[in-house]
Structure formats: structure tokens, C-alpha cells
Amino acid sequence: MKKDLGVLQAVYPMPVLMIATYDENGKVDVMNAAWGNICAPDKIALFISEPHKTTKNIRKVKAFTVSLANRATIDEADFFGIASGNTMEDKFERTGFTARKSDKVNAPVIEEFPLVMECELAEIVETEHLHAVVGKIVNVAAEESVLDENGKVDAAKLDVIAFDNFRSGYYALGEKAGQAWSNGKKLM
């Protein structure tokens, strides 16, 4: 029997997305966001509110990158979520991480994260119940160390972390449990 828990953010896993932008002066800002996902083959939607420095930067610069945090970057990823670029001038510098300018968009690529999506601003959707930054993915780049022998990203090697809304924890992902578009065929 199920027990009623009330209203919860009951989706798991939630991604640990590192959104990197430049401000109008070229200063790097990185934000940790769990509320985002792919919304079309070449689009990503980030559900981040207006007061974030990252949102302000995206409005001004019209570009951003989205990286996936992994187990090796968990401390810095969490820091990017608890420190605000609106109040901490040296937020990025405190991590010791390295940024380089993307070759594809006007946004930083954070070298320590193994996979990055380079995005141009497609639109910002604002309704009574939604604030979404939609990016057009113009390129995805990954460290060779996370690729398989066919040049595809290997989730186990990527070693990404997921956010647990229930207990505010991070969990490592990567063990394959089944094959998409195959496991269910026996029920056809």
C-alpha cells in the first residue's frame, strides 16, 4: 500500500547540469541546475528563474554551455549550486577550475567537466507557471576518455551524478540496467 506524501518534486534522477555563461564583461559564471532536460533533438530547456546571474547573462550574451557533473567534480558542482554569482564576485575562481572560450558560441567551456553542450539562446518562455531558457545545441564535445571504441559516449565512463530531490543527495549513475527499444519487445 502506498502512503500519501503530499506535494513533492518526485522525479528521480534529476540531472546535475553545470550552466556556464559570460557576463557582459567576459567574466565566467557557472550555475548548478537540476531542473532541465532535452526538449527536442537539438534543444535543451533549462527551468531557471529570472533572478539568477546565469539567466541575466544568457539574456545579454545569448549563449551558454551545459556540462554534466560527474563524481570527480562533485564538490565544485555542489559549490556552484550553493554560491550565487549575484553576491560572490570570485565564485568561479574559488574552484580552481579552468575555462576556455567555446569555438562555437560565446560561452565558456569548463575543462574539468567531461561533456559539454554548446548552445545558442533559442528563446525564453515565460508564462504564469513557467520560466524556461531554451538553447539550440550547436555542438557536443566530450573527453576521449568517456568515449567507447565506436566514438560514442559511454555512460559508465562518464560517471555522472544525479540529484535526489527526496533527500538532497547526489548519486553516481552509470551501470547499464537494460537496452532501450529492446527490453519491452517481449510484450509486443
PDB file of C-alpha atoms in Angstrom:
ATOM      1  CA  MET A   1       0.000   0.000   0.000  1.00  0.00           C
ATOM      2  CA  LYS A   2       1.266   3.468  -0.873  1.00  0.00           C
ATOM      3  CA  LYS A   3       1.490   6.202   1.765  1.00  0.00           C
ATOM      4  CA  ASP A   4       0.484   9.770   0.832  1.00  0.00           C
ATOM      5  CA  LEU A   5       3.499  12.107   0.966  1.00  0.00           C
ATOM      6  CA  GLY A   6       1.876  15.341  -0.142  1.00  0.00           C
ATOM      7  CA  VAL A   7       3.344  17.561  -2.828  1.00  0.00           C
ATOM      8  CA  LEU A   8       6.942  16.649  -3.644  1.00  0.00           C
ATOM      9  CA  GLN A   9       9.361  17.098  -6.515  1.00  0.00           C
ATOM     10  CA  ALA A  10       9.065  13.354  -7.119  1.00  0.00           C
ATOM     11  CA  VAL A  11      11.227  12.890 -10.198  1.00  0.00           C
ATOM     12  CA  TYR A  12      14.424  10.885  -9.952  1.00  0.00           C
ATOM     13  CA  PRO A  13      17.043  11.056 -11.216  1.00  0.00           C
ATOM     14  CA  MET A  14      17.429  14.772 -11.768  1.00  0.00           C
ATOM     15  CA  PRO A  15      20.453  15.842 -13.823  1.00  0.00           C
ATOM     16  CA  VAL A  16      23.280  17.846 -12.315  1.00  0.00           C
ATOM     17  CA  LEU A  17      23.719  20.401 -15.073  1.00  0.00           C
ATOM     18  CA  MET A  18      26.506  22.963 -14.998  1.00  0.00           C
ATOM     19  CA  ILE A  19      25.387  26.033 -16.933  1.00  0.00           C
ATOM     20  CA  ALA A  20      28.288  28.311 -17.854  1.00  0.00           C
ATOM     21  CA  THR A  21      27.980  31.842 -19.191  1.00  0.00           C
ATOM     22  CA  TYR A  22      29.924  35.019 -19.658  1.00  0.00           C
ATOM     23  CA  ASP A  23      28.637  38.294 -18.320  1.00  0.00           C
ATOM     24  CA  GLU A  24      28.776  41.460 -20.434  1.00  0.00           C
ATOM     25  CA  ASN A  25      32.433  41.924 -19.381  1.00  0.00           C
ATOM     26  CA  GLY A  26      33.527  38.390 -20.268  1.00  0.00           C
ATOM     27  CA  LYS A  27      33.604  37.112 -16.666  1.00  0.00           C
ATOM     28  CA  VAL A  28      32.823  33.396 -16.239  1.00  0.00           C
ATOM     29  CA  ASP A  29      29.805  32.322 -14.191  1.00  0.00           C
ATOM     30  CA  VAL A  30      28.716  28.722 -13.560  1.00  0.00           C
ATOM     31  CA  MET A  31      25.428  27.580 -12.049  1.00  0.00           C
ATOM     32  CA  ASN A  32      24.302  24.127 -10.883  1.00  0.00           C
ATOM     33  CA  ALA A  33      20.764  23.378 -12.091  1.00  0.00           C
ATOM     34  CA  ALA A  34      18.775  20.167 -11.714  1.00  0.00           C
ATOM     35  CA  TRP A  35      15.679  21.422 -13.491  1.00  0.00           C
ATOM     36  CA  GLY A  36      16.482  20.950 -17.146  1.00  0.00           C
ATOM     37  CA  ASN A  37      16.398  18.408 -19.928  1.00  0.00           C
ATOM     38  CA  ILE A  38      16.499  17.774 -23.650  1.00  0.00           C
ATOM     39  CA  CYS A  39      13.269  19.038 -25.234  1.00  0.00           C
ATOM     40  CA  ALA A  40      13.974  18.357 -28.952  1.00  0.00           C
ATOM     41  CA  PRO A  41      16.759  16.630 -30.911  1.00  0.00           C
ATOM     42  CA  ASP A  42      18.803  19.862 -30.927  1.00  0.00           C
ATOM     43  CA  LYS A  43      17.304  21.750 -27.972  1.00  0.00           C
ATOM     44  CA  ILE A  44      17.712  21.824 -24.211  1.00  0.00           C
ATOM     45  CA  ALA A  45      15.310  23.536 -21.797  1.00  0.00           C
ATOM     46  CA  LEU A  46      16.574  24.935 -18.515  1.00  0.00           C
ATOM     47  CA  PHE A  47      13.962  25.814 -15.942  1.00  0.00           C
ATOM     48  CA  ILE A  48      15.840  28.589 -14.165  1.00  0.00           C
ATOM     49  CA  SER A  49      14.284  31.729 -12.778  1.00  0.00           C
ATOM     50  CA  GLU A  50      14.910  35.330 -13.688  1.00  0.00           C
ATOM     51  CA  PRO A  51      16.913  36.434 -10.605  1.00  0.00           C
ATOM     52  CA  HIS A  52      19.836  34.071 -11.345  1.00  0.00           C
ATOM     53  CA  LYS A  53      23.023  35.713 -12.595  1.00  0.00           C
ATOM     54  CA  THR A  54      23.134  32.977 -15.227  1.00  0.00           C
ATOM     55  CA  THR A  55      19.709  33.951 -16.570  1.00  0.00           C
ATOM     56  CA  LYS A  56      20.748  37.607 -16.722  1.00  0.00           C
ATOM     57  CA  ASN A  57      23.948  36.640 -18.552  1.00  0.00           C
ATOM     58  CA  ILE A  58      22.075  34.479 -21.066  1.00  0.00           C
ATOM     59  CA  ARG A  59      19.705  37.348 -21.822  1.00  0.00           C
ATOM     60  CA  LYS A  60      22.678  39.636 -22.514  1.00  0.00           C
ATOM     61  CA  VAL A  61      25.135  37.303 -24.258  1.00  0.00           C
ATOM     62  CA  LYS A  62      22.616  34.955 -25.999  1.00  0.00           C
ATOM     63  CA  ALA A  63      24.738  31.832 -25.451  1.00  0.00           C
ATOM     64  CA  PHE A  64      25.696  29.296 -22.787  1.00  0.00           C
ATOM     65  CA  THR A  65      27.204  25.870 -22.296  1.00  0.00           C
ATOM     66  CA  VAL A  66      25.752  22.974 -20.339  1.00  0.00           C
ATOM     67  CA  SER A  67      28.084  20.372 -18.878  1.00  0.00           C
ATOM     68  CA  LEU A  68      27.358  17.207 -16.953  1.00  0.00           C
ATOM     69  CA  ALA A  69      28.869  16.996 -13.488  1.00  0.00           C
ATOM     70  CA  ASN A  70      30.471  13.713 -12.508  1.00  0.00           C
ATOM     71  CA  ARG A  71      31.768  12.066  -9.365  1.00  0.00           C
ATOM     72  CA  ALA A  72      35.208  13.677  -9.780  1.00  0.00           C
ATOM     73  CA  THR A  73      33.671  17.185  -9.801  1.00  0.00           C
ATOM     74  CA  ILE A  74      31.033  16.713  -7.091  1.00  0.00           C
ATOM     75  CA  ASP A  75      32.466  19.264  -4.607  1.00  0.00           C
ATOM     76  CA  GLU A  76      32.778  22.034  -7.193  1.00  0.00           C
ATOM     77  CA  ALA A  77      29.396  21.166  -8.739  1.00  0.00           C
ATOM     78  CA  ASP A  78      27.708  21.465  -5.351  1.00  0.00           C
ATOM     79  CA  PHE A  79      29.527  24.738  -4.679  1.00  0.00           C
ATOM     80  CA  PHE A  80      28.233  26.126  -7.991  1.00  0.00           C
ATOM     81  CA  GLY A  81      24.749  25.392  -6.637  1.00  0.00           C
ATOM     82  CA  ILE A  82      25.106  26.957  -3.209  1.00  0.00           C
ATOM     83  CA  ALA A  83      27.112  30.070  -4.110  1.00  0.00           C
ATOM     84  CA  SER A  84      25.428  32.891  -6.011  1.00  0.00           C
ATOM     85  CA  GLY A  85      27.166  34.816  -8.761  1.00  0.00           C
ATOM     86  CA  ASN A  86      24.964  37.766  -7.760  1.00  0.00           C
ATOM     87  CA  THR A  87      26.736  38.061  -4.402  1.00  0.00           C
ATOM     88  CA  MET A  88      30.101  36.302  -4.823  1.00  0.00           C
ATOM     89  CA  GLU A  89      32.423  38.048  -7.292  1.00  0.00           C
ATOM     90  CA  ASP A  90      35.087  35.300  -7.317  1.00  0.00           C
ATOM     91  CA  LYS A  91      32.718  32.319  -7.410  1.00  0.00           C
ATOM     92  CA  PHE A  92      34.328  30.606 -10.419  1.00  0.00           C
ATOM     93  CA  GLU A  93      37.897  31.433  -9.366  1.00  0.00           C
ATOM     94  CA  ARG A  94      37.415  29.785  -5.939  1.00  0.00           C
ATOM     95  CA  THR A  95      37.102  26.361  -7.558  1.00  0.00           C
ATOM     96  CA  GLY A  96      40.435  26.490  -9.366  1.00  0.00           C
ATOM     97  CA  PHE A  97      38.654  25.204 -12.474  1.00  0.00           C
ATOM     98  CA  THR A  98      39.727  26.207 -15.977  1.00  0.00           C
ATOM     99  CA  ALA A  99      37.569  27.864 -18.613  1.00  0.00           C
ATOM    100  CA  ARG A 100      38.253  28.354 -22.287  1.00  0.00           C
ATOM    101  CA  LYS A 101      36.097  30.166 -24.809  1.00  0.00           C
ATOM    102  CA  SER A 102      33.959  27.863 -26.923  1.00  0.00           C
ATOM    103  CA  ASP A 103      34.835  27.777 -30.624  1.00  0.00           C
ATOM    104  CA  LYS A 104      31.115  27.539 -31.451  1.00  0.00           C
ATOM    105  CA  VAL A 105      29.291  30.010 -29.174  1.00  0.00           C
ATOM    106  CA  ASN A 106      30.082  32.993 -26.968  1.00  0.00           C
ATOM    107  CA  ALA A 107      30.270  30.984 -23.750  1.00  0.00           C
ATOM    108  CA  PRO A 108      32.898  29.261 -21.603  1.00  0.00           C
ATOM    109  CA  VAL A 109      33.730  25.573 -21.730  1.00  0.00           C
ATOM    110  CA  ILE A 110      34.742  24.314 -18.302  1.00  0.00           C
ATOM    111  CA  GLU A 111      37.602  21.904 -18.927  1.00  0.00           C
ATOM    112  CA  GLU A 112      37.093  19.752 -15.817  1.00  0.00           C
ATOM    113  CA  PHE A 113      33.631  18.557 -16.866  1.00  0.00           C
ATOM    114  CA  PRO A 114      33.883  15.601 -19.299  1.00  0.00           C
ATOM    115  CA  LEU A 115      30.972  16.508 -21.590  1.00  0.00           C
ATOM    116  CA  VAL A 116      29.670  19.870 -22.777  1.00  0.00           C
ATOM    117  CA  MET A 117      26.774  21.077 -24.922  1.00  0.00           C
ATOM    118  CA  GLU A 118      27.492  24.398 -26.609  1.00  0.00           C
ATOM    119  CA  CYS A 119      24.254  26.347 -27.020  1.00  0.00           C
ATOM    120  CA  GLU A 120      22.849  29.483 -28.575  1.00  0.00           C
ATOM    121  CA  LEU A 121      19.794  31.044 -26.959  1.00  0.00           C
ATOM    122  CA  ALA A 122      16.724  29.944 -28.933  1.00  0.00           C
ATOM    123  CA  GLU A 123      14.081  31.574 -26.726  1.00  0.00           C
ATOM    124  CA  ILE A 124      12.995  32.286 -23.201  1.00  0.00           C
ATOM    125  CA  VAL A 125       9.499  31.054 -22.450  1.00  0.00           C
ATOM    126  CA  GLU A 126       7.692  32.968 -19.733  1.00  0.00           C
ATOM    127  CA  THR A 127       4.171  32.132 -18.624  1.00  0.00           C
ATOM    128  CA  GLU A 128       2.317  32.297 -15.335  1.00  0.00           C
ATOM    129  CA  HIS A 129       3.680  28.872 -14.369  1.00  0.00           C
ATOM    130  CA  LEU A 130       6.902  28.518 -16.342  1.00  0.00           C
ATOM    131  CA  HIS A 131      10.219  30.236 -16.934  1.00  0.00           C
ATOM    132  CA  ALA A 132      12.343  28.250 -19.364  1.00  0.00           C
ATOM    133  CA  VAL A 133      15.559  29.097 -21.162  1.00  0.00           C
ATOM    134  CA  VAL A 134      15.661  27.105 -24.384  1.00  0.00           C
ATOM    135  CA  GLY A 135      19.008  26.602 -26.049  1.00  0.00           C
ATOM    136  CA  LYS A 136      19.808  25.363 -29.530  1.00  0.00           C
ATOM    137  CA  ILE A 137      22.599  22.818 -29.195  1.00  0.00           C
ATOM    138  CA  VAL A 138      25.177  23.648 -31.871  1.00  0.00           C
ATOM    139  CA  ASN A 139      27.798  21.155 -30.717  1.00  0.00           C
ATOM    140  CA  VAL A 140      28.502  18.482 -28.127  1.00  0.00           C
ATOM    141  CA  ALA A 141      32.099  17.788 -27.143  1.00  0.00           C
ATOM    142  CA  ALA A 142      33.380  15.029 -24.882  1.00  0.00           C
ATOM    143  CA  GLU A 143      36.713  13.969 -23.491  1.00  0.00           C
ATOM    144  CA  GLU A 144      38.061  10.953 -25.341  1.00  0.00           C
ATOM    145  CA  SER A 145      38.323   9.149 -22.011  1.00  0.00           C
ATOM    146  CA  VAL A 146      34.498   8.885 -21.827  1.00  0.00           C
ATOM    147  CA  LEU A 147      34.039   7.523 -25.352  1.00  0.00           C
ATOM    148  CA  ASP A 148      33.700   3.871 -26.335  1.00  0.00           C
ATOM    149  CA  GLU A 149      35.532   2.156 -29.174  1.00  0.00           C
ATOM    150  CA  ASN A 150      32.926   3.481 -31.649  1.00  0.00           C
ATOM    151  CA  GLY A 151      33.323   7.098 -30.545  1.00  0.00           C
ATOM    152  CA  LYS A 152      30.019   7.216 -28.626  1.00  0.00           C
ATOM    153  CA  VAL A 153      29.681   8.446 -25.059  1.00  0.00           C
ATOM    154  CA  ASP A 154      29.877   5.541 -22.604  1.00  0.00           C
ATOM    155  CA  ALA A 155      27.633   6.335 -19.625  1.00  0.00           C
ATOM    156  CA  ALA A 156      29.720   4.163 -17.299  1.00  0.00           C
ATOM    157  CA  LYS A 157      32.892   6.060 -18.205  1.00  0.00           C
ATOM    158  CA  LEU A 158      31.082   9.406 -17.945  1.00  0.00           C
ATOM    159  CA  ASP A 159      30.354   8.635 -14.261  1.00  0.00           C
ATOM    160  CA  VAL A 160      27.737  11.395 -13.989  1.00  0.00           C
ATOM    161  CA  ILE A 161      25.955  12.213 -10.783  1.00  0.00           C
ATOM    162  CA  ALA A 162      22.227  12.701 -10.310  1.00  0.00           C
ATOM    163  CA  PHE A 163      20.403  14.845  -7.783  1.00  0.00           C
ATOM    164  CA  ASP A 164      17.948  13.196  -5.395  1.00  0.00           C
ATOM    165  CA  ASN A 165      15.116  15.608  -4.576  1.00  0.00           C
ATOM    166  CA  PHE A 166      13.829  13.357  -1.812  1.00  0.00           C
ATOM    167  CA  ARG A 167      16.854  13.579   0.491  1.00  0.00           C
ATOM    168  CA  SER A 168      19.013  16.225  -1.240  1.00  0.00           C
ATOM    169  CA  GLY A 169      21.734  13.746  -2.134  1.00  0.00           C
ATOM    170  CA  TYR A 170      23.938  13.100  -5.126  1.00  0.00           C
ATOM    171  CA  TYR A 171      24.129   9.612  -6.571  1.00  0.00           C
ATOM    172  CA  ALA A 172      26.514   8.187  -9.138  1.00  0.00           C
ATOM    173  CA  LEU A 173      24.956   6.715 -12.271  1.00  0.00           C
ATOM    174  CA  GLY A 174      26.376   4.513 -14.948  1.00  0.00           C
ATOM    175  CA  GLU A 175      25.517   0.840 -14.532  1.00  0.00           C
ATOM    176  CA  LYS A 176      23.512  -0.368 -17.515  1.00  0.00           C
ATOM    177  CA  ALA A 177      20.221  -1.979 -16.499  1.00  0.00           C
ATOM    178  CA  GLY A 178      18.678  -2.725 -19.895  1.00  0.00           C
ATOM    179  CA  GLN A 179      18.523  -1.841 -23.588  1.00  0.00           C
ATOM    180  CA  ALA A 180      16.108   0.868 -24.759  1.00  0.00           C
ATOM    181  CA  TRP A 181      13.687  -0.087 -27.545  1.00  0.00           C
ATOM    182  CA  SER A 182      14.518  -3.735 -26.893  1.00  0.00           C
ATOM    183  CA  ASN A 183      13.608  -4.870 -23.358  1.00  0.00           C
ATOM    184  CA  GLY A 184       9.903  -4.239 -23.960  1.00  0.00           C
ATOM    185  CA  LYS A 185       9.725  -6.132 -27.257  1.00  0.00           C
ATOM    186  CA  LYS A 186       8.785  -9.360 -25.482  1.00  0.00           C
ATOM    187  CA  LEU A 187       5.461  -7.710 -24.543  1.00  0.00           C
ATOM    188  CA  MET A 188       4.622  -6.715 -28.134  1.00  0.00           C
TER     189      MET A 188
END
